[in-house]
Amino acid sequence: GDSVTQMEGPVTLSEEAFLTINCTYTATGYPSLFWYVQYPGEGLQLLLKATKADDKGSNKGFEATYRKETTSFHLEKGSVQVSDSAVYFCALRSYSGAGSYQLTFGKGTKLSVIP
Amino acid sequence: EAQVTQNPRYLITVTGKKLTVTCSQNMNHEYMSWYRQDPGLGLRQIYYSMNVEATDKGDVPEGYKVSRKEKRNFPLILESPSPNQTSLYFCASSLVADSSYEQYFGPGTRLTVT
């Protein structure tokens, strides 16, 4: 079945540092890829997405490029802020048969940004 | 405001006492889903619904039931809760089931079963 592997956390960075959270996937077919963010005490929010190979998703200074050759979708941000402290989930959505599309999540990476 | 709502947000109950967690969306979405989130395991899908009267099992359906009688509502039912169902539960919806459409999540329901 489909799976998503993302780097284990927690990750602690100083403000203005560069962020990379690695994400690789295994899927049949042509999945869409997503990054969701979960702020403390809240539900998940879509951060960015890419629906085909070589697409770059971007939002709020975060970027991720859909790399089919390496089956990766790494999340990057050039300069993190304290307000970026959250748990980040990589996910893929692919066809799972009988007209259904299943969303598969990684285990999440907790990011803490210190002033 | 477009949103997914869940109730209750917090619930403490005892083993075997039936409970229902409600989920409602106001975006006219066809697809709805329930997940549970556990430390170290990420989010796992419990059940999903492609449309009214169309539900199917996800990865961890044991001990749960759902129904989809109306497009906007997708309640999660625990007929006889057990302590291993203590978890954080999220309802989500998307316009359609297509892979390119993102899911919108509710705020979560934290359930404790003693």
JSON list of C-alpha atoms in Angstrom, two decimals:
[
{"chain": "A", "resi": 1, "resn": "GLY", "atom": "CA", "xyz": [0.00, 0.00, 0.00]},
{"chain": "A", "resi": 2, "resn": "ASP", "atom": "CA", "xyz": [0.87, 3.67, -0.10]},
{"chain": "A", "resi": 3, "resn": "SER", "atom": "CA", "xyz": [3.14, 5.10, 2.55]},
{"chain": "A", "resi": 4, "resn": "VAL", "atom": "CA", "xyz": [4.76, 8.37, 3.56]},
{"chain": "A", "resi": 5, "resn": "THR", "atom": "CA", "xyz": [8.01, 8.66, 5.48]},
{"chain": "A", "resi": 6, "resn": "GLN", "atom": "CA", "xyz": [9.05, 11.95, 6.97]},
{"chain": "A", "resi": 7, "resn": "MET", "atom": "CA", "xyz": [11.97, 12.87, 9.15]},
{"chain": "A", "resi": 8, "resn": "GLU", "atom": "CA", "xyz": [11.57, 12.27, 12.83]},
{"chain": "A", "resi": 9, "resn": "GLY", "atom": "CA", "xyz": [11.42, 15.21, 15.13]},
{"chain": "A", "resi": 10, "resn": "PRO", "atom": "CA", "xyz": [11.41, 17.18, 17.12]},
{"chain": "A", "resi": 11, "resn": "VAL", "atom": "CA", "xyz": [13.31, 19.81, 15.21]},
{"chain": "A", "resi": 12, "resn": "THR", "atom": "CA", "xyz": [14.47, 22.89, 17.09]},
{"chain": "A", "resi": 13, "resn": "LEU", "atom": "CA", "xyz": [15.75, 25.92, 15.18]},
{"chain": "A", "resi": 14, "resn": "SER", "atom": "CA", "xyz": [16.66, 29.46, 15.97]},
{"chain": "A", "resi": 15, "resn": "GLU", "atom": "CA", "xyz": [14.62, 32.24, 14.41]},
{"chain": "A", "resi": 16, "resn": "GLU", "atom": "CA", "xyz": [15.71, 33.06, 10.83]},
{"chain": "A", "resi": 17, "resn": "ALA", "atom": "CA", "xyz": [17.34, 29.65, 10.35]},
{"chain": "A", "resi": 18, "resn": "PHE", "atom": "CA", "xyz": [16.79, 27.57, 7.21]},
{"chain": "A", "resi": 19, "resn": "LEU", "atom": "CA", "xyz": [14.28, 24.74, 7.48]},
{"chain": "A", "resi": 20, "resn": "THR", "atom": "CA", "xyz": [14.15, 21.45, 5.64]},
{"chain": "A", "resi": 21, "resn": "ILE", "atom": "CA", "xyz": [11.79, 18.64, 6.55]},
{"chain": "A", "resi": 22, "resn": "ASN", "atom": "CA", "xyz": [12.34, 15.58, 4.43]},
{"chain": "A", "resi": 23, "resn": "CYS", "atom": "CA", "xyz": [9.45, 13.58, 3.03]},
{"chain": "A", "resi": 24, "resn": "THR", "atom": "CA", "xyz": [9.54, 10.53, 0.76]},
{"chain": "A", "resi": 25, "resn": "TYR", "atom": "CA", "xyz": [6.67, 8.43, -0.43]},
{"chain": "A", "resi": 26, "resn": "THR", "atom": "CA", "xyz": [5.73, 5.11, -1.92]},
{"chain": "A", "resi": 27, "resn": "ALA", "atom": "CA", "xyz": [2.65, 4.99, -4.11]},
{"chain": "A", "resi": 28, "resn": "THR", "atom": "CA", "xyz": [1.26, 3.35, -7.19]},
{"chain": "A", "resi": 29, "resn": "GLY", "atom": "CA", "xyz": [-0.05, 5.59, -9.91]},
{"chain": "A", "resi": 30, "resn": "TYR", "atom": "CA", "xyz": [0.20, 9.38, -9.78]},
{"chain": "A", "resi": 31, "resn": "PRO", "atom": "CA", "xyz": [-0.57, 10.75, -6.35]},
{"chain": "A", "resi": 32, "resn": "SER", "atom": "CA", "xyz": [-1.07, 14.34, -5.32]},
{"chain": "A", "resi": 33, "resn": "LEU", "atom": "CA", "xyz": [1.20, 15.50, -2.51]},
{"chain": "A", "resi": 34, "resn": "PHE", "atom": "CA", "xyz": [0.40, 17.79, 0.40]},
{"chain": "A", "resi": 35, "resn": "TRP", "atom": "CA", "xyz": [1.92, 19.42, 3.41]},
{"chain": "A", "resi": 36, "resn": "TYR", "atom": "CA", "xyz": [-0.44, 20.10, 6.29]},
{"chain": "A", "resi": 37, "resn": "VAL", "atom": "CA", "xyz": [0.38, 22.10, 9.42]},
{"chain": "A", "resi": 38, "resn": "GLN", "atom": "CA", "xyz": [-1.12, 21.65, 12.87]},
{"chain": "A", "resi": 39, "resn": "TYR", "atom": "CA", "xyz": [-0.71, 24.51, 15.32]},
{"chain": "A", "resi": 40, "resn": "PRO", "atom": "CA", "xyz": [-1.04, 23.71, 19.03]},
{"chain": "A", "resi": 41, "resn": "GLY", "atom": "CA", "xyz": [-4.61, 22.82, 19.98]},
{"chain": "A", "resi": 42, "resn": "GLU", "atom": "CA", "xyz": [-5.92, 23.14, 16.45]},
{"chain": "A", "resi": 43, "resn": "GLY", "atom": "CA", "xyz": [-6.89, 20.95, 13.54]},
{"chain": "A", "resi": 44, "resn": "LEU", "atom": "CA", "xyz": [-4.83, 20.43, 10.41]},
{"chain": "A", "resi": 45, "resn": "GLN", "atom": "CA", "xyz": [-4.59, 23.15, 7.80]},
{"chain": "A", "resi": 46, "resn": "LEU", "atom": "CA", "xyz": [-3.39, 22.75, 4.26]},
{"chain": "A", "resi": 47, "resn": "LEU", "atom": "CA", "xyz": [-0.02, 24.48, 3.85]},
{"chain": "A", "resi": 48, "resn": "LEU", "atom": "CA", "xyz": [0.72, 23.67, 0.21]},
{"chain": "A", "resi": 49, "resn": "LYS", "atom": "CA", "xyz": [0.17, 21.04, -2.44]},
{"chain": "A", "resi": 50, "resn": "ALA", "atom": "CA", "xyz": [1.45, 19.74, -5.76]},
{"chain": "A", "resi": 51, "resn": "THR", "atom": "CA", "xyz": [-0.58, 17.57, -8.09]},
{"chain": "A", "resi": 52, "resn": "LYS", "atom": "CA", "xyz": [1.96, 16.41, -10.67]},
{"chain": "A", "resi": 53, "resn": "ALA", "atom": "CA", "xyz": [5.66, 15.81, -11.12]},
{"chain": "A", "resi": 54, "resn": "ASP", "atom": "CA", "xyz": [7.92, 18.91, -11.04]},
{"chain": "A", "resi": 55, "resn": "ASP", "atom": "CA", "xyz": [5.13, 21.08, -9.63]},
{"chain": "A", "resi": 56, "resn": "LYS", "atom": "CA", "xyz": [6.24, 23.41, -6.87]},
{"chain": "A", "resi": 57, "resn": "GLY", "atom": "CA", "xyz": [3.79, 24.22, -4.11]},
{"chain": "A", "resi": 58, "resn": "SER", "atom": "CA", "xyz": [4.36, 27.37, -2.09]},
{"chain": "A", "resi": 59, "resn": "ASN", "atom": "CA", "xyz": [2.64, 29.31, 0.67]},
{"chain": "A", "resi": 60, "resn": "LYS", "atom": "CA", "xyz": [3.70, 31.63, 3.52]},
{"chain": "A", "resi": 61, "resn": "GLY", "atom": "CA", "xyz": [7.36, 31.33, 2.52]},
{"chain": "A", "resi": 62, "resn": "PHE", "atom": "CA", "xyz": [7.28, 27.52, 2.51]},
{"chain": "A", "resi": 63, "resn": "GLU", "atom": "CA", "xyz": [8.05, 25.57, -0.65]},
{"chain": "A", "resi": 64, "resn": "ALA", "atom": "CA", "xyz": [8.08, 21.94, -1.75]},
{"chain": "A", "resi": 65, "resn": "THR", "atom": "CA", "xyz": [8.75, 20.41, -5.16]},
{"chain": "A", "resi": 66, "resn": "TYR", "atom": "CA", "xyz": [7.18, 17.15, -6.37]},
{"chain": "A", "resi": 67, "resn": "ARG", "atom": "CA", "xyz": [10.14, 15.00, -7.40]},
{"chain": "A", "resi": 68, "resn": "LYS", "atom": "CA", "xyz": [8.97, 11.83, -9.07]},
{"chain": "A", "resi": 69, "resn": "GLU", "atom": "CA", "xyz": [12.46, 10.52, -9.78]},
{"chain": "A", "resi": 70, "resn": "THR", "atom": "CA", "xyz": [13.36, 10.54, -6.09]},
{"chain": "A", "resi": 71, "resn": "THR", "atom": "CA", "xyz": [9.76, 10.10, -4.82]},
{"chain": "A", "resi": 72, "resn": "SER", "atom": "CA", "xyz": [10.24, 13.08, -2.55]},
{"chain": "A", "resi": 73, "resn": "PHE", "atom": "CA", "xyz": [8.41, 16.23, -1.47]},
{"chain": "A", "resi": 74, "resn": "HIS", "atom": "CA", "xyz": [10.73, 17.99, 0.96]},
{"chain": "A", "resi": 75, "resn": "LEU", "atom": "CA", "xyz": [9.45, 21.08, 2.76]},
{"chain": "A", "resi": 76, "resn": "GLU", "atom": "CA", "xyz": [11.73, 24.13, 2.91]},
{"chain": "A", "resi": 77, "resn": "LYS", "atom": "CA", "xyz": [11.64, 27.65, 4.27]},
{"chain": "A", "resi": 78, "resn": "GLY", "atom": "CA", "xyz": [14.46, 30.12, 4.05]},
{"chain": "A", "resi": 79, "resn": "SER", "atom": "CA", "xyz": [13.93, 31.94, 7.33]},
{"chain": "A", "resi": 80, "resn": "VAL", "atom": "CA", "xyz": [11.68, 30.49, 10.03]},
{"chain": "A", "resi": 81, "resn": "GLN", "atom": "CA", "xyz": [9.81, 32.52, 12.62]},
{"chain": "A", "resi": 82, "resn": "VAL", "atom": "CA", "xyz": [8.61, 31.68, 16.10]},
{"chain": "A", "resi": 83, "resn": "SER", "atom": "CA", "xyz": [5.07, 31.60, 14.71]},
{"chain": "A", "resi": 84, "resn": "ASP", "atom": "CA", "xyz": [6.06, 28.64, 12.48]},
{"chain": "A", "resi": 85, "resn": "SER", "atom": "CA", "xyz": [6.30, 26.39, 15.54]},
{"chain": "A", "resi": 86, "resn": "ALA", "atom": "CA", "xyz": [3.87, 23.57, 14.82]},
{"chain": "A", "resi": 87, "resn": "VAL", "atom": "CA", "xyz": [3.64, 19.95, 13.71]},
{"chain": "A", "resi": 88, "resn": "TYR", "atom": "CA", "xyz": [4.05, 19.41, 9.97]},
{"chain": "A", "resi": 89, "resn": "PHE", "atom": "CA", "xyz": [2.53, 16.44, 8.14]},
{"chain": "A", "resi": 90, "resn": "CYS", "atom": "CA", "xyz": [3.43, 15.23, 4.68]},
{"chain": "A", "resi": 91, "resn": "ALA", "atom": "CA", "xyz": [0.59, 13.42, 2.93]},
{"chain": "A", "resi": 92, "resn": "LEU", "atom": "CA", "xyz": [-0.33, 11.88, -0.38]},
{"chain": "A", "resi": 93, "resn": "ARG", "atom": "CA", "xyz": [-3.69, 11.23, -1.93]},
{"chain": "A", "resi": 94, "resn": "SER", "atom": "CA", "xyz": [-4.03, 8.53, -4.52]},
{"chain": "A", "resi": 95, "resn": "TYR", "atom": "CA", "xyz": [-6.60, 6.31, -6.12]},
{"chain": "A", "resi": 96, "resn": "SER", "atom": "CA", "xyz": [-7.37, 3.34, -3.90]},
{"chain": "A", "resi": 97, "resn": "GLY", "atom": "CA", "xyz": [-9.93, 1.57, -6.05]},
{"chain": "A", "resi": 98, "resn": "ALA", "atom": "CA", "xyz": [-13.72, 1.56, -6.41]},
{"chain": "A", "resi": 99, "resn": "GLY", "atom": "CA", "xyz": [-13.74, 5.26, -7.19]},
{"chain": "A", "resi": 100, "resn": "SER", "atom": "CA", "xyz": [-12.11, 6.18, -3.88]},
{"chain": "A", "resi": 101, "resn": "TYR", "atom": "CA", "xyz": [-9.08, 8.34, -3.14]},
{"chain": "A", "resi": 102, "resn": "GLN", "atom": "CA", "xyz": [-7.29, 7.76, 0.14]},
{"chain": "A", "resi": 103, "resn": "LEU", "atom": "CA", "xyz": [-5.20, 10.32, 2.01]},
{"chain": "A", "resi": 104, "resn": "THR", "atom": "CA", "xyz": [-2.11, 8.78, 3.63]},
{"chain": "A", "resi": 105, "resn": "PHE", "atom": "CA", "xyz": [-0.15, 10.76, 6.22]},
{"chain": "A", "resi": 106, "resn": "GLY", "atom": "CA", "xyz": [3.36, 10.68, 7.53]},
{"chain": "A", "resi": 107, "resn": "LYS", "atom": "CA", "xyz": [3.80, 10.58, 11.29]},
{"chain": "A", "resi": 108, "resn": "GLY", "atom": "CA", "xyz": [4.44, 14.29, 11.61]},
{"chain": "A", "resi": 109, "resn": "THR", "atom": "CA", "xyz": [7.46, 16.41, 12.48]},
{"chain": "A", "resi": 110, "resn": "LYS", "atom": "CA", "xyz": [7.29, 18.81, 15.39]},
{"chain": "A", "resi": 111, "resn": "LEU", "atom": "CA", "xyz": [9.09, 22.08, 14.77]},
{"chain": "A", "resi": 112, "resn": "SER", "atom": "CA", "xyz": [10.02, 24.46, 17.57]},
{"chain": "A", "resi": 113, "resn": "VAL", "atom": "CA", "xyz": [11.51, 27.84, 16.69]},
{"chain": "A", "resi": 114, "resn": "ILE", "atom": "CA", "xyz": [13.24, 29.72, 19.48]},
{"chain": "A", "resi": 115, "resn": "PRO", "atom": "CA", "xyz": [13.87, 33.48, 19.47]},
{"chain": "B", "resi": 1, "resn": "GLU", "atom": "CA", "xyz": [-17.46, 31.06, 7.01]},
{"chain": "B", "resi": 2, "resn": "ALA", "atom": "CA", "xyz": [-16.57, 27.77, 5.36]},
{"chain": "B", "resi": 3, "resn": "GLN", "atom": "CA", "xyz": [-15.76, 25.25, 8.03]},
{"chain": "B", "resi": 4, "resn": "VAL", "atom": "CA", "xyz": [-15.95, 21.77, 9.45]},
{"chain": "B", "resi": 5, "resn": "THR", "atom": "CA", "xyz": [-17.34, 21.61, 12.96]},
{"chain": "B", "resi": 6, "resn": "GLN", "atom": "CA", "xyz": [-17.13, 18.80, 15.49]},
{"chain": "B", "resi": 7, "resn": "ASN", "atom": "CA", "xyz": [-18.86, 18.26, 18.79]},
{"chain": "B", "resi": 8, "resn": "PRO", "atom": "CA", "xyz": [-17.96, 17.76, 21.51]},
{"chain": "B", "resi": 9, "resn": "ARG", "atom": "CA", "xyz": [-14.40, 19.07, 21.53]},
{"chain": "B", "resi": 10, "resn": "TYR", "atom": "CA", "xyz": [-13.55, 17.14, 24.67]},
{"chain": "B", "resi": 11, "resn": "LEU", "atom": "CA", "xyz": [-15.18, 14.02, 26.09]},
{"chain": "B", "resi": 12, "resn": "ILE", "atom": "CA", "xyz": [-14.37, 11.75, 28.99]},
{"chain": "B", "resi": 13, "resn": "THR", "atom": "CA", "xyz": [-16.43, 8.59, 29.22]},
{"chain": "B", "resi": 14, "resn": "VAL", "atom": "CA", "xyz": [-16.38, 5.09, 30.65]},
{"chain": "B", "resi": 15, "resn": "THR", "atom": "CA", "xyz": [-15.89, 1.76, 28.93]},
{"chain": "B", "resi": 16, "resn": "GLY", "atom": "CA", "xyz": [-19.01, 0.48, 27.20]},
{"chain": "B", "resi": 17, "resn": "LYS", "atom": "CA", "xyz": [-21.06, 3.67, 27.24]},
{"chain": "B", "resi": 18, "resn": "LYS", "atom": "CA", "xyz": [-22.21, 4.43, 23.70]},
{"chain": "B", "resi": 19, "resn": "LEU", "atom": "CA", "xyz": [-21.25, 7.83, 22.34]},
{"chain": "B", "resi": 20, "resn": "THR", "atom": "CA", "xyz": [-21.53, 9.85, 19.15]},
{"chain": "B", "resi": 21, "resn": "VAL", "atom": "CA", "xyz": [-19.20, 12.53, 17.87]},
{"chain": "B", "resi": 22, "resn": "THR", "atom": "CA", "xyz": [-20.89, 14.81, 15.39]},
{"chain": "B", "resi": 23, "resn": "CYS", "atom": "CA", "xyz": [-19.31, 16.34, 12.31]},
{"chain": "B", "resi": 24, "resn": "SER", "atom": "CA", "xyz": [-20.84, 18.92, 10.02]},
{"chain": "B", "resi": 25, "resn": "GLN", "atom": "CA", "xyz": [-19.55, 20.87, 7.02]},
{"chain": "B", "resi": 26, "resn": "ASN", "atom": "CA", "xyz": [-21.12, 23.86, 5.29]},
{"chain": "B", "resi": 27, "resn": "MET", "atom": "CA", "xyz": [-19.20, 23.68, 2.00]},
{"chain": "B", "resi": 28, "resn": "ASN", "atom": "CA", "xyz": [-21.47, 21.24, 0.15]},
{"chain": "B", "resi": 29, "resn": "HIS", "atom": "CA", "xyz": [-18.61, 18.75, 0.01]},
{"chain": "B", "resi": 30, "resn": "GLU", "atom": "CA", "xyz": [-19.28, 15.26, -1.27]},
{"chain": "B", "resi": 31, "resn": "TYR", "atom": "CA", "xyz": [-16.40, 13.49, 0.46]},
{"chain": "B", "resi": 32, "resn": "MET", "atom": "CA", "xyz": [-16.08, 13.21, 4.24]},
{"chain": "B", "resi": 33, "resn": "SER", "atom": "CA", "xyz": [-13.75, 11.22, 6.42]},
{"chain": "B", "resi": 34, "resn": "TRP", "atom": "CA", "xyz": [-12.81, 10.43, 10.02]},
{"chain": "B", "resi": 35, "resn": "TYR", "atom": "CA", "xyz": [-9.26, 10.09, 11.32]},
{"chain": "B", "resi": 36, "resn": "ARG", "atom": "CA", "xyz": [-7.68, 9.35, 14.64]},
{"chain": "B", "resi": 37, "resn": "GLN", "atom": "CA", "xyz": [-4.36, 10.83, 15.68]},
{"chain": "B", "resi": 38, "resn": "ASP", "atom": "CA", "xyz": [-2.11, 9.00, 18.12]},
{"chain": "B", "resi": 39, "resn": "PRO", "atom": "CA", "xyz": [1.43, 9.89, 19.23]},
{"chain": "B", "resi": 40, "resn": "GLY", "atom": "CA", "xyz": [4.04, 8.33, 16.97]},
{"chain": "B", "resi": 41, "resn": "LEU", "atom": "CA", "xyz": [1.42, 6.99, 14.56]},
{"chain": "B", "resi": 42, "resn": "GLY", "atom": "CA", "xyz": [0.30, 10.14, 12.77]},
{"chain": "B", "resi": 43, "resn": "LEU", "atom": "CA", "xyz": [-3.24, 10.20, 11.39]},
{"chain": "B", "resi": 44, "resn": "ARG", "atom": "CA", "xyz": [-5.03, 7.04, 10.43]},
{"chain": "B", "resi": 45, "resn": "GLN", "atom": "CA", "xyz": [-8.30, 6.90, 8.54]},
{"chain": "B", "resi": 46, "resn": "ILE", "atom": "CA", "xyz": [-11.23, 5.25, 10.28]},
{"chain": "B", "resi": 47, "resn": "TYR", "atom": "CA", "xyz": [-14.08, 5.57, 7.78]},
{"chain": "B", "resi": 48, "resn": "TYR", "atom": "CA", "xyz": [-14.87, 7.68, 4.77]},
{"chain": "B", "resi": 49, "resn": "SER", "atom": "CA", "xyz": [-17.91, 8.58, 2.71]},
{"chain": "B", "resi": 50, "resn": "MET", "atom": "CA", "xyz": [-17.97, 9.35, -1.00]},
{"chain": "B", "resi": 51, "resn": "ASN", "atom": "CA", "xyz": [-21.47, 10.82, -0.81]},
{"chain": "B", "resi": 52, "resn": "VAL", "atom": "CA", "xyz": [-24.83, 10.39, 0.91]},
{"chain": "B", "resi": 53, "resn": "GLU", "atom": "CA", "xyz": [-25.52, 6.76, 1.82]},
{"chain": "B", "resi": 54, "resn": "ALA", "atom": "CA", "xyz": [-22.04, 5.72, 0.59]},
{"chain": "B", "resi": 55, "resn": "THR", "atom": "CA", "xyz": [-19.60, 4.84, 3.37]},
{"chain": "B", "resi": 56, "resn": "ASP", "atom": "CA", "xyz": [-16.57, 2.56, 3.50]},
{"chain": "B", "resi": 57, "resn": "LYS", "atom": "CA", "xyz": [-13.89, 1.39, 5.88]},
{"chain": "B", "resi": 58, "resn": "GLY", "atom": "CA", "xyz": [-10.54, 3.07, 6.19]},
{"chain": "B", "resi": 59, "resn": "ASP", "atom": "CA", "xyz": [-7.42, 1.62, 7.80]},
{"chain": "B", "resi": 60, "resn": "VAL", "atom": "CA", "xyz": [-8.69, 1.25, 11.39]},
{"chain": "B", "resi": 61, "resn": "PRO", "atom": "CA", "xyz": [-12.49, 0.78, 11.36]},
{"chain": "B", "resi": 62, "resn": "GLU", "atom": "CA", "xyz": [-12.81, -1.74, 14.20]},
{"chain": "B", "resi": 63, "resn": "GLY", "atom": "CA", "xyz": [-15.03, -0.51, 17.02]},
{"chain": "B", "resi": 64, "resn": "TYR", "atom": "CA", "xyz": [-16.51, 2.39, 15.04]},
{"chain": "B", "resi": 65, "resn": "LYS", "atom": "CA", "xyz": [-19.62, 3.03, 12.98]},
{"chain": "B", "resi": 66, "resn": "VAL", "atom": "CA", "xyz": [-20.62, 5.93, 10.75]},
{"chain": "B", "resi": 67, "resn": "SER", "atom": "CA", "xyz": [-23.64, 7.08, 8.81]},
{"chain": "B", "resi": 68, "resn": "ARG", "atom": "CA", "xyz": [-24.21, 9.60, 6.05]},
{"chain": "B", "resi": 69, "resn": "LYS", "atom": "CA", "xyz": [-27.90, 10.38, 5.78]},
{"chain": "B", "resi": 70, "resn": "GLU", "atom": "CA", "xyz": [-27.37, 14.00, 4.79]},
{"chain": "B", "resi": 71, "resn": "LYS", "atom": "CA", "xyz": [-24.60, 15.54, 2.76]},
{"chain": "B", "resi": 72, "resn": "ARG", "atom": "CA", "xyz": [-23.46, 17.91, 5.48]},
{"chain": "B", "resi": 73, "resn": "ASN", "atom": "CA", "xyz": [-23.31, 15.50, 8.43]},
{"chain": "B", "resi": 74, "resn": "PHE", "atom": "CA", "xyz": [-21.08, 12.51, 9.11]},
{"chain": "B", "resi": 75, "resn": "PRO", "atom": "CA", "xyz": [-21.34, 11.31, 12.74]},
{"chain": "B", "resi": 76, "resn": "LEU", "atom": "CA", "xyz": [-18.87, 8.86, 14.27]},
{"chain": "B", "resi": 77, "resn": "ILE", "atom": "CA", "xyz": [-20.43, 6.30, 16.60]},
{"chain": "B", "resi": 78, "resn": "LEU", "atom": "CA", "xyz": [-18.67, 4.24, 19.23]},
{"chain": "B", "resi": 79, "resn": "GLU", "atom": "CA", "xyz": [-21.18, 1.58, 20.30]},
{"chain": "B", "resi": 80, "resn": "SER", "atom": "CA", "xyz": [-19.04, 0.22, 23.15]},
{"chain": "B", "resi": 81, "resn": "PRO", "atom": "CA", "xyz": [-15.97, 2.40, 23.69]},
{"chain": "B", "resi": 82, "resn": "SER", "atom": "CA", "xyz": [-12.81, 0.85, 25.08]},
{"chain": "B", "resi": 83, "resn": "PRO", "atom": "CA", "xyz": [-9.67, 2.47, 26.52]},
{"chain": "B", "resi": 84, "resn": "ASN", "atom": "CA", "xyz": [-7.71, 1.80, 23.31]},
{"chain": "B", "resi": 85, "resn": "GLN", "atom": "CA", "xyz": [-10.05, 4.24, 21.58]},
{"chain": "B", "resi": 86, "resn": "THR", "atom": "CA", "xyz": [-8.69, 7.08, 23.67]},
{"chain": "B", "resi": 87, "resn": "SER", "atom": "CA", "xyz": [-7.39, 9.40, 20.99]},
{"chain": "B", "resi": 88, "resn": "LEU", "atom": "CA", "xyz": [-7.71, 12.71, 19.17]},
{"chain": "B", "resi": 89, "resn": "TYR", "atom": "CA", "xyz": [-10.31, 12.46, 16.40]},
{"chain": "B", "resi": 90, "resn": "PHE", "atom": "CA", "xyz": [-10.57, 14.63, 13.31]},
{"chain": "B", "resi": 91, "resn": "CYS", "atom": "CA", "xyz": [-13.34, 14.90, 10.77]},
{"chain": "B", "resi": 92, "resn": "ALA", "atom": "CA", "xyz": [-12.43, 16.14, 7.30]},
{"chain": "B", "resi": 93, "resn": "SER", "atom": "CA", "xyz": [-14.19, 16.92, 4.04]},
{"chain": "B", "resi": 94, "resn": "SER", "atom": "CA", "xyz": [-13.30, 17.69, 0.45]},
{"chain": "B", "resi": 95, "resn": "LEU", "atom": "CA", "xyz": [-15.29, 18.85, -2.54]},
{"chain": "B", "resi": 96, "resn": "VAL", "atom": "CA", "xyz": [-14.96, 15.53, -4.28]},
{"chain": "B", "resi": 97, "resn": "ALA", "atom": "CA", "xyz": [-12.86, 12.43, -3.83]},
{"chain": "B", "resi": 98, "resn": "ASP", "atom": "CA", "xyz": [-10.38, 13.33, -6.58]},
{"chain": "B", "resi": 99, "resn": "SER", "atom": "CA", "xyz": [-6.74, 13.17, -5.53]},
{"chain": "B", "resi": 100, "resn": "SER", "atom": "CA", "xyz": [-5.98, 16.81, -6.34]},
{"chain": "B", "resi": 101, "resn": "TYR", "atom": "CA", "xyz": [-8.53, 18.19, -3.89]},
{"chain": "B", "resi": 102, "resn": "GLU", "atom": "CA", "xyz": [-7.31, 18.96, -0.41]},
{"chain": "B", "resi": 103, "resn": "GLN", "atom": "CA", "xyz": [-9.24, 17.99, 2.68]},
{"chain": "B", "resi": 104, "resn": "TYR", "atom": "CA", "xyz": [-10.52, 20.52, 5.20]},
{"chain": "B", "resi": 105, "resn": "PHE", "atom": "CA", "xyz": [-10.22, 19.45, 8.82]},
{"chain": "B", "resi": 106, "resn": "GLY", "atom": "CA", "xyz": [-12.34, 20.10, 11.85]},
{"chain": "B", "resi": 107, "resn": "PRO", "atom": "CA", "xyz": [-10.79, 21.29, 15.13]},
{"chain": "B", "resi": 108, "resn": "GLY", "atom": "CA", "xyz": [-10.63, 17.82, 16.65]},
{"chain": "B", "resi": 109, "resn": "THR", "atom": "CA", "xyz": [-12.33, 15.92, 19.47]},
{"chain": "B", "resi": 110, "resn": "ARG", "atom": "CA", "xyz": [-10.21, 14.65, 22.31]},
{"chain": "B", "resi": 111, "resn": "LEU", "atom": "CA", "xyz": [-11.76, 11.46, 23.67]},
{"chain": "B", "resi": 112, "resn": "THR", "atom": "CA", "xyz": [-10.71, 9.71, 26.86]},
{"chain": "B", "resi": 113, "resn": "VAL", "atom": "CA", "xyz": [-12.20, 6.31, 27.70]},
{"chain": "B", "resi": 114, "resn": "THR", "atom": "CA", "xyz": [-11.58, 5.09, 31.25]}
]
